[in-house]
Short mmCIF file of C-alpha atoms in Angstrom, two decimals:
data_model
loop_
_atom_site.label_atom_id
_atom_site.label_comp_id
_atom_site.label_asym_id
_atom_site.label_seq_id
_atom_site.Cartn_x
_atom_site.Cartn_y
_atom_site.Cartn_z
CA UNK S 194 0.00 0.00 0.00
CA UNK S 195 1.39 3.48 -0.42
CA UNK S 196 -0.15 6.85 0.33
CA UNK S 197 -0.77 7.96 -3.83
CA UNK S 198 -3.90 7.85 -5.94
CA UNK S 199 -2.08 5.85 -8.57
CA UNK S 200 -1.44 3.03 -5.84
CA UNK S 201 1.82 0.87 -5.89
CA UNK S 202 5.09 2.23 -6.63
CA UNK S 203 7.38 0.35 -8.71
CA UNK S 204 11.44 0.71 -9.09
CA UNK S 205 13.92 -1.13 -11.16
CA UNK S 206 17.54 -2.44 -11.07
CA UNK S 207 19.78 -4.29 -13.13
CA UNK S 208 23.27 -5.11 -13.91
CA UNK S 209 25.47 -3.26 -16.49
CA UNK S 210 29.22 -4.19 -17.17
CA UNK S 211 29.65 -5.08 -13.07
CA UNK S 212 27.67 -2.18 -12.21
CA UNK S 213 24.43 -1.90 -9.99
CA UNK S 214 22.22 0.23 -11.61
CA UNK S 215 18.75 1.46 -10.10
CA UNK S 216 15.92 3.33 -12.14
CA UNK S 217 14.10 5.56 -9.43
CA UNK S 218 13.75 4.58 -6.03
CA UNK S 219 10.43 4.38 -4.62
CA UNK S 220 8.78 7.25 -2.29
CA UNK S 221 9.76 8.23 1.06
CA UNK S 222 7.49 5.79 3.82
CA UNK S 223 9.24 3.22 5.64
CA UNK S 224 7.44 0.34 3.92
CA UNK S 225 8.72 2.09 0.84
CA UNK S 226 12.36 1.98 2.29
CA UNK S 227 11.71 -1.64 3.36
CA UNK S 228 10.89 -2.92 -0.12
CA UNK S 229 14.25 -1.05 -1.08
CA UNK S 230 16.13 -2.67 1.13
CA UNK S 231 14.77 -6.19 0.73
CA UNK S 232 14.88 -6.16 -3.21
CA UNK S 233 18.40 -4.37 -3.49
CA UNK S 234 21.65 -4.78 -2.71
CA UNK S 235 22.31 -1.38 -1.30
CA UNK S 236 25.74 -1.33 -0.76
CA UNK S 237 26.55 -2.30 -4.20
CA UNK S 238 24.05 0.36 -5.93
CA UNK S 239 26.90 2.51 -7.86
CA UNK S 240 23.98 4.37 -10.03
CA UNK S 241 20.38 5.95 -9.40
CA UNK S 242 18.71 7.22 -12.80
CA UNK S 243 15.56 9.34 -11.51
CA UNK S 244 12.99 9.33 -14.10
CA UNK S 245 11.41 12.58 -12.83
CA UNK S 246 11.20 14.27 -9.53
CA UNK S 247 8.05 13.48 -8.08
CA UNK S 248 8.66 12.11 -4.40
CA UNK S 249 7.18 8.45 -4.96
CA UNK S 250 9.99 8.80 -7.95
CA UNK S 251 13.42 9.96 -5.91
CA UNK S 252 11.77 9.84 -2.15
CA UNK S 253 14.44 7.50 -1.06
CA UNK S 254 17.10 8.81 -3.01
CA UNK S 255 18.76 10.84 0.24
CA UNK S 256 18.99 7.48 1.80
CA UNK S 257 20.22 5.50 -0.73
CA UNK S 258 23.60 8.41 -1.15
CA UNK S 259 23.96 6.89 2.64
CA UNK S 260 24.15 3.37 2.47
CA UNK S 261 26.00 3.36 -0.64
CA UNK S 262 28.58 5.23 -3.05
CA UNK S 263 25.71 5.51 -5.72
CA UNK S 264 25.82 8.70 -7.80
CA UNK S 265 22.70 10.30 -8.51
CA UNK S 266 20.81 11.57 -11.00
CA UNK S 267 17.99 14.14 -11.73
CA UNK S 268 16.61 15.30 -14.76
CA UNK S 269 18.28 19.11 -15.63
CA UNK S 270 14.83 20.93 -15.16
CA UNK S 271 14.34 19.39 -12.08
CA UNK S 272 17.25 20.53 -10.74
CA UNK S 273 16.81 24.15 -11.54
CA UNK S 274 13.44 23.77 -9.44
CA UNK S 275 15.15 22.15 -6.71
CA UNK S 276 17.53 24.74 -7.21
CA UNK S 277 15.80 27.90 -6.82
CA UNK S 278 12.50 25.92 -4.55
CA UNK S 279 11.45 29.22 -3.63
CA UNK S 280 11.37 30.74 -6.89
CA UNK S 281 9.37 28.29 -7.78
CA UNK S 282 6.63 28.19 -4.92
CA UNK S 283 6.10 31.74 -5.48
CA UNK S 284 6.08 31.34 -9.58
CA UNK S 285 3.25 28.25 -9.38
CA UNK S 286 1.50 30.68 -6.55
CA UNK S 287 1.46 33.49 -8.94
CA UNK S 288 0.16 31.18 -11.90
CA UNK S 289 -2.66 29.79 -9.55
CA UNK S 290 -3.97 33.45 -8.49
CA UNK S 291 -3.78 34.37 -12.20
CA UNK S 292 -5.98 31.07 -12.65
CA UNK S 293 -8.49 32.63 -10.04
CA UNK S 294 -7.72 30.80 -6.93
CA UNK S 295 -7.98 32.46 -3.77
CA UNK S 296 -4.72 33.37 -1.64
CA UNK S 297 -6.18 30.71 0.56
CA UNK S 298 -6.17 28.13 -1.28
CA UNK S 299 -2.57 28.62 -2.67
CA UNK S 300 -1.29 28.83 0.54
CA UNK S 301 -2.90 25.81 1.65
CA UNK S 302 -1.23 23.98 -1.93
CA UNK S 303 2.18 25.64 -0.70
CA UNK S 304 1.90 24.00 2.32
CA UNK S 305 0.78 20.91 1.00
CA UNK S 306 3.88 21.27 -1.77
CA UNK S 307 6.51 21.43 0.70
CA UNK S 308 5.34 18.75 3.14
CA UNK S 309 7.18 15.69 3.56
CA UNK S 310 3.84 13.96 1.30
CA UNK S 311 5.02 16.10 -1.88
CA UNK S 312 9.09 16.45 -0.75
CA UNK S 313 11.18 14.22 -0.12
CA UNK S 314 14.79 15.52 1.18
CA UNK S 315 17.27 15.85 -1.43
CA UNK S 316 20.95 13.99 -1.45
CA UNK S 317 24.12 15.91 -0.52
CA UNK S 318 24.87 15.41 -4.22
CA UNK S 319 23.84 14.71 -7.26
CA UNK S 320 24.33 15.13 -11.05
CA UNK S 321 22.63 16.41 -13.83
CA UNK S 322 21.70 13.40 -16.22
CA UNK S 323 21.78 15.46 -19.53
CA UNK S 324 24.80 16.55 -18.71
CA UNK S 325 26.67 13.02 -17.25
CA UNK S 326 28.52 10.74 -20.44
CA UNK S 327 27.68 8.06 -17.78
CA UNK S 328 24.55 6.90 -19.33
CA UNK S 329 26.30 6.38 -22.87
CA UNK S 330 28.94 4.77 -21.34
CA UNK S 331 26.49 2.53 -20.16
CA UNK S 332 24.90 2.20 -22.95
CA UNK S 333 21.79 4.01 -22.07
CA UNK S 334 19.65 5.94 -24.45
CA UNK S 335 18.07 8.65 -22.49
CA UNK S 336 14.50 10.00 -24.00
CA UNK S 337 13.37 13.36 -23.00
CA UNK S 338 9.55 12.95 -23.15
CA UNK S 339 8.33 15.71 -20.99
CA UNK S 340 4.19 15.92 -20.46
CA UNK S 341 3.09 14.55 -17.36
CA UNK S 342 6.46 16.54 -15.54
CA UNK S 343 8.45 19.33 -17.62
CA UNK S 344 11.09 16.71 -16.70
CA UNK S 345 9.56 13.14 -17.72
CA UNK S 346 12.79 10.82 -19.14
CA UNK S 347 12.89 7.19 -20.31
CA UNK S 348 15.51 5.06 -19.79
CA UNK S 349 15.80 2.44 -22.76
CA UNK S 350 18.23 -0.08 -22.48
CA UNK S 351 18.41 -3.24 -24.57
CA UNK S 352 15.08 -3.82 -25.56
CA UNK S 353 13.60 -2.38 -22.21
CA UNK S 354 12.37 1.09 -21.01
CA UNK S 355 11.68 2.65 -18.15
CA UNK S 356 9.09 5.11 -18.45
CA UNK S 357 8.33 6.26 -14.98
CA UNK S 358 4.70 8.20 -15.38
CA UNK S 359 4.87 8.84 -18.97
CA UNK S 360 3.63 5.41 -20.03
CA UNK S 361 0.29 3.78 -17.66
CA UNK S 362 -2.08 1.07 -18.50
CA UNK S 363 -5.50 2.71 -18.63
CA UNK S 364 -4.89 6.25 -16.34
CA UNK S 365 -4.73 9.29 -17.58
CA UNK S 366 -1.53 10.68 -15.85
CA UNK S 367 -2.64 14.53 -15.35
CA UNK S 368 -0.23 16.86 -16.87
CA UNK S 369 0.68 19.05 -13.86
CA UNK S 370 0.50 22.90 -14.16
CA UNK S 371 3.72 24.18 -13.50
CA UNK S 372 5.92 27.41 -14.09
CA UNK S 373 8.87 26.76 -17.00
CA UNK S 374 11.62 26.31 -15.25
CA UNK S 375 13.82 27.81 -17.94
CA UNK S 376 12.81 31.07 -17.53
CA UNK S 377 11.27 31.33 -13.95
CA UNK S 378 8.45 33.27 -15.56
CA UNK S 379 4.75 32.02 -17.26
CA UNK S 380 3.11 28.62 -17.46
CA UNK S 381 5.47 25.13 -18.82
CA UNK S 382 3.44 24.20 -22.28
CA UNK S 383 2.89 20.53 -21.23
CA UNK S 384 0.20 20.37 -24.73
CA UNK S 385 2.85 21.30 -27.26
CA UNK S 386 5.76 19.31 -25.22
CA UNK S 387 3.63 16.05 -25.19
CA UNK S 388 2.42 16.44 -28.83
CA UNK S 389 6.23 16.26 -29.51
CA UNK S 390 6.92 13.38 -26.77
CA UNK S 391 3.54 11.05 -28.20
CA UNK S 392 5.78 10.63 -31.00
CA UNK S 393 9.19 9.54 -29.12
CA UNK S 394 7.11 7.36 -27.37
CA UNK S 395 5.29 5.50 -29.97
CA UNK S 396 8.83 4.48 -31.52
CA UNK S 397 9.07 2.44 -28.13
CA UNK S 398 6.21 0.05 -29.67
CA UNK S 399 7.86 -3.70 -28.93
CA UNK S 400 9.92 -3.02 -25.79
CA UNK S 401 9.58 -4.66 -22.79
CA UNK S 402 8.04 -1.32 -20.66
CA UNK S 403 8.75 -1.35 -17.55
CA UNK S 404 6.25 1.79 -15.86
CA UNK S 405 6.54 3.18 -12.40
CA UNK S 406 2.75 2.13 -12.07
CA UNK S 407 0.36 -0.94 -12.52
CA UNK S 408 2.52 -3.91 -13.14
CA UNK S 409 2.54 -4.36 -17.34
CA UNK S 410 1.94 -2.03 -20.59
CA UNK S 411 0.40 -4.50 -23.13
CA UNK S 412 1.12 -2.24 -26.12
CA UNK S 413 2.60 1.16 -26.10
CA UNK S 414 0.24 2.73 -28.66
CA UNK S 415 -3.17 1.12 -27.19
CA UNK S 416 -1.34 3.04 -23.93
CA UNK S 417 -1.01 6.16 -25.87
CA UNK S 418 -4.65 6.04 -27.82
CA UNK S 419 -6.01 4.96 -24.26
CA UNK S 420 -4.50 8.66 -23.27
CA UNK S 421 -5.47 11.01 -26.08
CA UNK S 422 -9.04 9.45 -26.39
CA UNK S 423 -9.56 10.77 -22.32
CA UNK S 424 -7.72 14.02 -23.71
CA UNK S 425 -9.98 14.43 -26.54
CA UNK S 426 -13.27 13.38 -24.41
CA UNK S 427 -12.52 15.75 -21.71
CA UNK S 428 -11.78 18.76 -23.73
CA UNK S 429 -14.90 18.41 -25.25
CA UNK S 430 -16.34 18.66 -21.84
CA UNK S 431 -14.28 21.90 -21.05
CA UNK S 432 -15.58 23.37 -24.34
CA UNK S 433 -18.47 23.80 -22.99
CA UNK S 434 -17.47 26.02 -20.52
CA UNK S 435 -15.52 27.97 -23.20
CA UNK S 436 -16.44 31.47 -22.10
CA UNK S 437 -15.65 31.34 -18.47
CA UNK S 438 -11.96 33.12 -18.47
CA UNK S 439 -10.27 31.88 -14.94
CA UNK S 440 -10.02 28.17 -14.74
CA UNK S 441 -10.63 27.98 -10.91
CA UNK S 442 -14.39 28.78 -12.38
CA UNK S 443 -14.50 25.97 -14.85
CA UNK S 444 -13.58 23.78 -12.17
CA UNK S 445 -16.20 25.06 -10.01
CA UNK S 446 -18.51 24.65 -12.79
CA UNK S 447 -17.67 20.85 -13.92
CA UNK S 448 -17.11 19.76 -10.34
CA UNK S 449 -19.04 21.76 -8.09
CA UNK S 450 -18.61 22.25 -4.32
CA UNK S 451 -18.17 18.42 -3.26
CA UNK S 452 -14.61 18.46 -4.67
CA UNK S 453 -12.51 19.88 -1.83
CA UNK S 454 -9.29 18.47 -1.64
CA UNK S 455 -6.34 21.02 -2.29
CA UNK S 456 -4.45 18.69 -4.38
CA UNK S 457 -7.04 17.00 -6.45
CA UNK S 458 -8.41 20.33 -7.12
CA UNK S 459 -5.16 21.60 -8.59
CA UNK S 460 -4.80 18.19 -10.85
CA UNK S 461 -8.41 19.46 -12.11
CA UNK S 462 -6.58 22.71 -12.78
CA UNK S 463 -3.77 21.61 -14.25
CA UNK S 464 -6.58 19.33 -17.07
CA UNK S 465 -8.18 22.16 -17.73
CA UNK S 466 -5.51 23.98 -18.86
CA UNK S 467 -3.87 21.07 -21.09
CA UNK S 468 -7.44 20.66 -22.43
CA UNK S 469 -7.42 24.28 -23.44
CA UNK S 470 -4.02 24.01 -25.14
CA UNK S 471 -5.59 21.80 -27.06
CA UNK S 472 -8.48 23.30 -27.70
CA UNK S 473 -6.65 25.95 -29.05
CA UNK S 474 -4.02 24.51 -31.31
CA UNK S 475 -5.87 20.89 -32.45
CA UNK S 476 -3.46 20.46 -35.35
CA UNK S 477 -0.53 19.81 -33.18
CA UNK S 478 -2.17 16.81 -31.84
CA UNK S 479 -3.60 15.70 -35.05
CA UNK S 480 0.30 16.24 -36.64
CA UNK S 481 1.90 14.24 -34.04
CA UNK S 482 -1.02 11.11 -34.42
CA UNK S 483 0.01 11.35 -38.29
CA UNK S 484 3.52 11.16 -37.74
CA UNK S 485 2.53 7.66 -35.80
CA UNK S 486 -0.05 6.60 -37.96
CA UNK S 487 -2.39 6.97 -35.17
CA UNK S 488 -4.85 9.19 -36.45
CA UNK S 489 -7.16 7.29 -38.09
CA UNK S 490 -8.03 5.38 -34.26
CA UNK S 491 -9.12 8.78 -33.36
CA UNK S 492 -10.18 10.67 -36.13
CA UNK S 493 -14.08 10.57 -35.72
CA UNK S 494 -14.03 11.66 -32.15
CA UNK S 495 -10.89 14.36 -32.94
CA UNK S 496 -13.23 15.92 -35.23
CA UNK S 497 -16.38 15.60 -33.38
CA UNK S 498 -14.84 17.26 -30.09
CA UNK S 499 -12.79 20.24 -32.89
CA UNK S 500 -15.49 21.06 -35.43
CA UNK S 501 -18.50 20.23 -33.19
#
């Protein structure tokens, strides 16, 4: 059991040229640090590839830098969050106000963002994996497939990937709004960045895929038409509401007052926005199905929910 929505959280390790190698590390509960330490070697761990930094991702990753000589390491934009964490509290603050939330409810989702359920404590040191040669001496190809995160990777190695959130059987992993990291300033395009991940991922069709959640992917484009049919489908539900301005009334409007947690109501926040994107710019989405001869799966409830 673990404290998350999407229920179990899964890790992996495996054995490169002598080398202990682990892909995330589980969150940061002590039956989370129990599995770790029943399923791993710990002392022989010499590398932890994070696949983004989400704490049921890298929650454990403090603790594994003590009980072994591992090196570490996070995704670049993740690292310029950690980085600057306060920048970046009051940068998704100011994008929720803008979105029409009240200042009580952001500070109750800052709260909530920097409590030991939504951080884990980061390791004395780590490195940045676009910038390491470690994973090509390896013999790891490294995938940036941002969408869910601004900082999604996949780790492909010899007919397997790891693809942490970016890849579920049947859920619809919500694209969380979040400030660009790049700049520090305005909202990360998760639409556009996924439209140009969909097809990354699709060239994954006939690896073993190895997610972070629910135990098996039986094919990596029923995963990804599973995800832009809910896309489509719910964007044609936020059309309706296609003159309301601040999102924080569209989710009032779809979900009404019985939806009160802080968290779930930002997930609902972040949707709406991603749905919008959409909305906006449909040929993206219909370019990107093209390029992976997806389309045609979706074409009759694309157009519906565009030209309706």
């Amino acid at each position: 059991m673990t404290p998350y929505m999407v229920g179990e959280v899964h890790f992996y390790s495996t054995e490169i040229a002598g080398e202990l190698v682990l892909f995330d590390t589980g969150p940061p509960t002590p039956e989370g640090r129990h599995v770790l330490e029943q399923a791993v070697d710990l002392k022989r761990v010499r590398h932890v590839f994070v696949t983004h930094c989400h704490v049921d991702h890298y929650g454990q990753a403090a603790f594994l830098q003590e009980q072994s000589d591992a090196e570490i390491y996070f995704p670049r934009r993740d690292v310029l969050r950690l980085r600057r964490l306060e920048d970046w509290i009051a940068g998704v603050h100011r994008l929720l106000r803008e979105a029409g939330f009240s200042e009580e409810y952001c500070l109750k989702l800052q709260r909530l963002f920097l409590s030991q359920d939504m951080l884990a404590p980061s390791p004395r040191r780590y490195q940045v994996l676009e910038e390491s040669n470690v994973p090509d001496r390896l013999g790891l190809e490294v995938l940036s497939c941002p969408g869910h995160s601004q900082s999604d990777v996949v780790y492909r190695y010899q007919g397997e990937a790891v693809t942490g959130d970016i890849l579920l059987r049947e859920i619809f992993q919500s694209p969380s709004l979040d400030l660009d990291v790049e700049t520090f300033s305005g909202r990360f395009r998760n639409y556009e960045s996924y439209c140009d991940s969909l097809v990354k991922l699709a060239t994954l069709e006939g690896d073993l895929i190895l997610p972070s959640h629910r135990q098996y992917l039986l094919s990596v484009k029923e995963a990804l038409l599973f995800y832009v049919r809910k896309l489509i489908d719910r964007a044609g539900q936020v059309k309706r509401y296609a003159e309301i301005d601040l999102v924080s009334e569209v989710v009032q409007q779809i979900f009404g007052p019985t939806l009160t947690n802080p968290f779930v109501i930002y997930l609902k926040a972040s949707e709406i926005y991603f749905m919008r994107d959409f909305l906006a710019d449909p040929d993206r989405l219909r370019r990107a199905l093209g390029d992976t001869g997806l389309f045609g799966q979706v074409a009759d409830l694309f157009n519906e929910v565009v030209e309706g």
